[in-house]
Coordinates of C-alpha atoms in Angstrom, one line a residue:
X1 CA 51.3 21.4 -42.4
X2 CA 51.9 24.6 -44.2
X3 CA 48.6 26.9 -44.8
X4 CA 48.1 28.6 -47.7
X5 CA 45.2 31.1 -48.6
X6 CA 44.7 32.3 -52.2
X7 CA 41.9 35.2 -52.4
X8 CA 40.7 34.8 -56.3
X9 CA 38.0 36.9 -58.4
X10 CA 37.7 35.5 -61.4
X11 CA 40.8 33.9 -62.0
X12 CA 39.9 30.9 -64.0
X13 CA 42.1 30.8 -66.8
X14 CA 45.4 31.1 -64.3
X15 CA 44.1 29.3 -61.3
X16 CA 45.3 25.7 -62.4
X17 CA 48.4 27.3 -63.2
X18 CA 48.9 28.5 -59.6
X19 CA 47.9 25.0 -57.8
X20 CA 49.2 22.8 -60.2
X21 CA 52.2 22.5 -58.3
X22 CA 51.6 22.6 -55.3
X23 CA 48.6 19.6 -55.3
X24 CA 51.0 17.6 -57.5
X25 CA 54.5 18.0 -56.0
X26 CA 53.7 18.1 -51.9
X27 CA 53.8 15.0 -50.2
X28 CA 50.3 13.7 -48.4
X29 CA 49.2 16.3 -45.9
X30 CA 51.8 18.2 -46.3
X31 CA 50.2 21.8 -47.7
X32 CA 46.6 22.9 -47.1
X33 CA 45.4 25.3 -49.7
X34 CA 42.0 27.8 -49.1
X35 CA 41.2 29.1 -52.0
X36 CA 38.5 32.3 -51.6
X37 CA 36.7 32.7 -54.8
X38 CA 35.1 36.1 -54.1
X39 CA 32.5 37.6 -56.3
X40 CA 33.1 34.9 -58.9
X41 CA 31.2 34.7 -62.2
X42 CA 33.1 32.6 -63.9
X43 CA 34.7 29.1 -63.5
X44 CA 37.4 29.6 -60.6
X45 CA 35.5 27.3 -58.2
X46 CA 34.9 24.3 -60.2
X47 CA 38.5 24.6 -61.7
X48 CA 39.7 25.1 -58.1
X49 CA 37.8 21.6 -56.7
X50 CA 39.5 19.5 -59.7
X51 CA 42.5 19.6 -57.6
X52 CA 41.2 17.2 -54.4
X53 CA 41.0 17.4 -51.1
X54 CA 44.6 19.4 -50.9
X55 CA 42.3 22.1 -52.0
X56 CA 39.3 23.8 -50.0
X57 CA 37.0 25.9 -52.0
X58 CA 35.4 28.4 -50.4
X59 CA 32.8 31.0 -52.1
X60 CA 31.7 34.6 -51.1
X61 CA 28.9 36.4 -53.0
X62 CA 31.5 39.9 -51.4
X63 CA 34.0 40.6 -54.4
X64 CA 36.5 41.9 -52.0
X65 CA 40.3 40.6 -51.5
X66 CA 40.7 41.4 -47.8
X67 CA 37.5 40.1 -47.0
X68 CA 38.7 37.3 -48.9
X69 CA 41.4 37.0 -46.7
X70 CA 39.9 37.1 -43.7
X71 CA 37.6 34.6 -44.8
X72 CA 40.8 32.2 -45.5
X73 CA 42.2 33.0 -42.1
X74 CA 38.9 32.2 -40.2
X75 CA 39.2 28.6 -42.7
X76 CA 43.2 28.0 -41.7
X77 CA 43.9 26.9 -38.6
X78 CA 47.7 26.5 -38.9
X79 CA 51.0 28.0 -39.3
X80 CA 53.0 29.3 -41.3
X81 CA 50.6 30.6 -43.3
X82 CA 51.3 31.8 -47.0
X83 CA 49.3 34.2 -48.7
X84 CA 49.3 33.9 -52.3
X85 CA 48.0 35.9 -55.4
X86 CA 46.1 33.5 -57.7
X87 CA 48.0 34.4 -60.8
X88 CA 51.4 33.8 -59.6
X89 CA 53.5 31.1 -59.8
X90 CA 55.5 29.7 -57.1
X91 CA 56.9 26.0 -57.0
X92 CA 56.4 23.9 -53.8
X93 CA 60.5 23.8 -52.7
X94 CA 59.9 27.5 -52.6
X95 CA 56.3 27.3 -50.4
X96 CA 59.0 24.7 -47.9
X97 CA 62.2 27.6 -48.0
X98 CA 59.6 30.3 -46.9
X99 CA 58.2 27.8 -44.0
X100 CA 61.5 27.0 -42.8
X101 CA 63.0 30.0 -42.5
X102 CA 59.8 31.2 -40.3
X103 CA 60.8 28.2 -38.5
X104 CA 64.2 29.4 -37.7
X105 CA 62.0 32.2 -35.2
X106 CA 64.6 35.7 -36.2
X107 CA 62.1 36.9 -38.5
X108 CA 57.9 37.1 -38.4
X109 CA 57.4 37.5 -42.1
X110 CA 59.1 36.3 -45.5
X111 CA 58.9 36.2 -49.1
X112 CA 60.1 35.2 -52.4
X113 CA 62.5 37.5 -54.8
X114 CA 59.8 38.3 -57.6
X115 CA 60.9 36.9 -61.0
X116 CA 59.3 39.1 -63.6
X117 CA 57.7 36.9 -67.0
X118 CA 58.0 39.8 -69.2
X119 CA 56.9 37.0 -71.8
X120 CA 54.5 38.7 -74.5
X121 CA 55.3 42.1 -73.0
X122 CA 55.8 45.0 -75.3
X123 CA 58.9 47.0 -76.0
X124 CA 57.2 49.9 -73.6
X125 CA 57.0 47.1 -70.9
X126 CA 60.0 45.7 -71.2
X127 CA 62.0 49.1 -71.0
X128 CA 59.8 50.3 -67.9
X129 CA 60.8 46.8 -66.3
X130 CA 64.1 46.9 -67.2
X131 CA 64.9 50.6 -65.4
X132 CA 62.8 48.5 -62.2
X133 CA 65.2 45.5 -62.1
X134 CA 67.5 48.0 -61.1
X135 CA 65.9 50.0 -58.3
X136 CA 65.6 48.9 -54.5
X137 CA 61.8 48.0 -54.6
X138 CA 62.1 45.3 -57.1
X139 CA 64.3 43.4 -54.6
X140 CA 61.2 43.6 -52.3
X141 CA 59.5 40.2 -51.8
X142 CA 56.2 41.4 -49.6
X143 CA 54.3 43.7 -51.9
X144 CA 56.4 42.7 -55.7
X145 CA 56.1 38.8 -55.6
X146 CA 52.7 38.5 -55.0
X147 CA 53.6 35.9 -52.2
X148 CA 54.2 36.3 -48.5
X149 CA 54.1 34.2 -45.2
X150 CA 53.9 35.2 -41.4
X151 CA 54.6 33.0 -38.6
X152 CA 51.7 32.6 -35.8
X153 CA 53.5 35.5 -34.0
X154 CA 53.5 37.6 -37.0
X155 CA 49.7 37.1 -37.5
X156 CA 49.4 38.4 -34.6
X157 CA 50.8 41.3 -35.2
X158 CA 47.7 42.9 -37.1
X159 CA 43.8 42.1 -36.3
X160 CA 41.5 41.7 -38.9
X161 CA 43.2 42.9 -42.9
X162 CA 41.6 46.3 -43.0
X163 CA 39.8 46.7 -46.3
X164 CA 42.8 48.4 -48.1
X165 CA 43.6 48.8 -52.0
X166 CA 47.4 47.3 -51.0
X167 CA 46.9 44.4 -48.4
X168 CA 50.5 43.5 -49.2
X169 CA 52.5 46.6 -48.4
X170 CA 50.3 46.9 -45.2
X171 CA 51.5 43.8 -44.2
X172 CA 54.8 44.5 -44.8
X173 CA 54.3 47.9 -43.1
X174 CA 53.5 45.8 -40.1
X175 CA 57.2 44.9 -39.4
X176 CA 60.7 46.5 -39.1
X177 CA 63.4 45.8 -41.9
X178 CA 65.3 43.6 -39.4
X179 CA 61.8 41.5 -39.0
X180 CA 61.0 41.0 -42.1
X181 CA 63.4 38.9 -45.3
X182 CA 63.1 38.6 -48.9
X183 CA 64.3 35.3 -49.4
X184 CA 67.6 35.2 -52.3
X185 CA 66.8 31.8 -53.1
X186 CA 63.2 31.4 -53.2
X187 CA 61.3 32.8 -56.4
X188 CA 58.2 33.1 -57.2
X189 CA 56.8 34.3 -61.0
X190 CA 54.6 37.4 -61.8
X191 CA 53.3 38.1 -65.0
X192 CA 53.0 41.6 -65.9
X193 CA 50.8 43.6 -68.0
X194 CA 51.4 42.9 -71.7
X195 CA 50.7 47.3 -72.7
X196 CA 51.8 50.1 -71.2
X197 CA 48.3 50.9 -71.0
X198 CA 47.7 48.3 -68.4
X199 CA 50.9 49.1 -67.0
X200 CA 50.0 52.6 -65.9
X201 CA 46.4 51.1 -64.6
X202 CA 48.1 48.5 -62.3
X203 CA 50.8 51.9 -61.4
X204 CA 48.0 53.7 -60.7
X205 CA 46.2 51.5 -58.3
X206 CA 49.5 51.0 -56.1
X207 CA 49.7 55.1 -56.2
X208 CA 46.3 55.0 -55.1
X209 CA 46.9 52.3 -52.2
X210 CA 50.5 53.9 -51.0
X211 CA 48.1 57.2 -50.3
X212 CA 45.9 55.3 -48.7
X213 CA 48.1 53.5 -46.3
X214 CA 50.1 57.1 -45.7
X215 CA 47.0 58.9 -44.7
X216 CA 45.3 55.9 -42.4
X217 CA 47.8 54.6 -41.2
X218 CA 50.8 57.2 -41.2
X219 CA 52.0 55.3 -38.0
X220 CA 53.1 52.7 -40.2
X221 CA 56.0 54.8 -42.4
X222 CA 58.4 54.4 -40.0
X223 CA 58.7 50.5 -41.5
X224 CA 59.1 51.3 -45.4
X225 CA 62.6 50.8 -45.8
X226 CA 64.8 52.1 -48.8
X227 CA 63.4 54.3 -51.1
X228 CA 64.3 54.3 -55.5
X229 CA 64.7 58.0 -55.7
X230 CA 68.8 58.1 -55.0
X231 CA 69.0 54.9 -57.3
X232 CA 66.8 56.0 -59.8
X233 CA 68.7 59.8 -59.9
X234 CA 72.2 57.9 -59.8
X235 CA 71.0 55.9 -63.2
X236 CA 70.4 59.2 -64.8
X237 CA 74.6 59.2 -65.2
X238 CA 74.2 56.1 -67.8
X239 CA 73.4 57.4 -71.1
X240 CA 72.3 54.5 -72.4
X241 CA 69.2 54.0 -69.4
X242 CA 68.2 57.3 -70.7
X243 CA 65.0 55.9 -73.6
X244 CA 64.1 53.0 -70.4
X245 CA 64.4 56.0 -67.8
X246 CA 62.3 58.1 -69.9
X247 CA 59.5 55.4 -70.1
X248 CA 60.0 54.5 -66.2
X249 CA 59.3 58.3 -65.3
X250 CA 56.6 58.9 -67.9
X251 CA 54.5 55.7 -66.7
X252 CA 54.6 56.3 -62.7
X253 CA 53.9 60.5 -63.6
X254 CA 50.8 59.7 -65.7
X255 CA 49.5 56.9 -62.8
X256 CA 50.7 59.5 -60.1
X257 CA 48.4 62.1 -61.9
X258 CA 45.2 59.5 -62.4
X259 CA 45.6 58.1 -59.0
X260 CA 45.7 62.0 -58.2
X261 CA 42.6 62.9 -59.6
X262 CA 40.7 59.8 -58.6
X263 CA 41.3 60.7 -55.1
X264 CA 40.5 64.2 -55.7
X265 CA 37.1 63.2 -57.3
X266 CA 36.2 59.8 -54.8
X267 CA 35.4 57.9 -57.8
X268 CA 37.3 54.4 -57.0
X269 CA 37.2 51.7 -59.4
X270 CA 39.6 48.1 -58.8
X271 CA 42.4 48.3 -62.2
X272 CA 43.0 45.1 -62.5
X273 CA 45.4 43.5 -66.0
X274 CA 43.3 41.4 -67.6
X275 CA 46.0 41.1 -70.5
X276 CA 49.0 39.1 -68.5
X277 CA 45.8 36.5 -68.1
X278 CA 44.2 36.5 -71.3
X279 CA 47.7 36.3 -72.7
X280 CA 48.6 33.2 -70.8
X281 CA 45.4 31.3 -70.0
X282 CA 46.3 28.8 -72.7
X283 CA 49.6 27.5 -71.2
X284 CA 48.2 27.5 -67.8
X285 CA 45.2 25.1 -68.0
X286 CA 45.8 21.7 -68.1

């Protein structure tokens, strides 16, 4: 059986979307899904139970991700184990490629190449999203797809998920380049904010969890792997990037400068898009 855990706060109008495929195109006991409904006040848990017994509800009065997923680790008692954003979508022949390739025992951890749905996106988005298609990071599965798996031994490589703004990049932290694959020919799809506005929120939240990780756990930098800044300098040579550069740069300096100041001042609050769901619910609900 292949585990999967799917931490969700309020994620009701994308949930069906997410476990759609995976209740109706797995054969019989073939994927276990725990989803976490933390700090819910909406509908996630009743939408979540519709699905059968493929799918184990679980609720937690703690609105908290990492406690989330801790809580679906202590539920899970096999491997591989996929961890899973609740507003992504990833097809079940995808969910098998990650497991098998965990199987093959080279690597601990894996992940999807992230698609990106820039569907109902503005022009702003698009162009900030076109200059990332080109960079490094957006090749990065564990921390961009909003999907990753570990074998047993690469559970093991970490205790408990610290309570952490970016879960994902500390997993991927966790292991060396050579340990860790972005699968080519898996995909999983993310929705991204609709307005810059929710762009540079969502930007400013991974600032924010980047600093963290760099200050608590500066042990962990020796893992991060290629950076953007010689790509993203080397596109400055193509006229034609410059209006998509321009946006790029302006929307990572203004979340660099709020993530900046919200450090500076210790007031914390979760940015989370609400517009890639609002935007979609409709499609996603069956």
């Amino acid at each position: 059986m292949i585990s999967i855990v799917v931490p969700a706060h309020n994620e009701s109008s994308v949930i069906a979307r997410t476990l759609n495929p995976w209740v109706t195109n797995s054969a019989s006991g073939e994927i276990g899904v725990v989803v976490v409904c933390n700090g819910c006040v909406d509908d996630t848990a009743n939408v979540a139970r519709r699905f059968g017994p493929t799918v184990h509800v679980v609720e937690s009065d703690i609105a908290s991700k990492t406690d989330a997923l801790n809580l679906g680790d202590q539920i899970s008692g096999v491997f591989p184990r996929i961890y899973a954003d609740a507003d992504i979508v990833i097809t079940v022949d995808a969910i098998r490629a990650l497991a098998r390739r965990l199987g093959q025992g080279d690597v601990l951890a894996v992940a999807p190449t992230p698609h990106i749905n820039l569907t109902g996106c503005s022009w702003l988005v698009r162009k900030y999203y076109g200059i990332r298609s080109r960079l490094p990071s957006s090749r990065e599965g564990i921390g961009g797809s909003g999907v990753y798996a570990l074998s047993e031994a690469g559970r093991r490589r970490f205790g408990q998920f610290p309570h952490v703004i970016a879960d994902d990049t500390y997993v991927r932290l966790q292991f060396k380049p050579e340990e860790r694959e972005t699968l080519p020919y898996a995909r999983s799809t993310v929705f991204p904010p609709r307005t810059v506005l929710q762009l540079i929120a969502v930007r400013t939240r991974a600032y924010r969890g980047t600093s963290e990780l760099a200050r608590r756990f500066p042990e962990l930098r020796v893992n991060r792997g290629e950076g953007n800044n010689r790509t993203l300098i080397a596109l400055f040579k193509k006229p034609h990037l410059w209006p998509g550069l321009l946006i790029y740069c302006a929307v990572n300096i203004a979340a660099r400068c709020r993530a900046t100041v919200g450090l500076r001042s210790g007031v914390h609050r979760w940015q989370r898009d609400e517009t890639s769901r609002t935007a979609l619910s409709a499609d996603s609900l069956k």
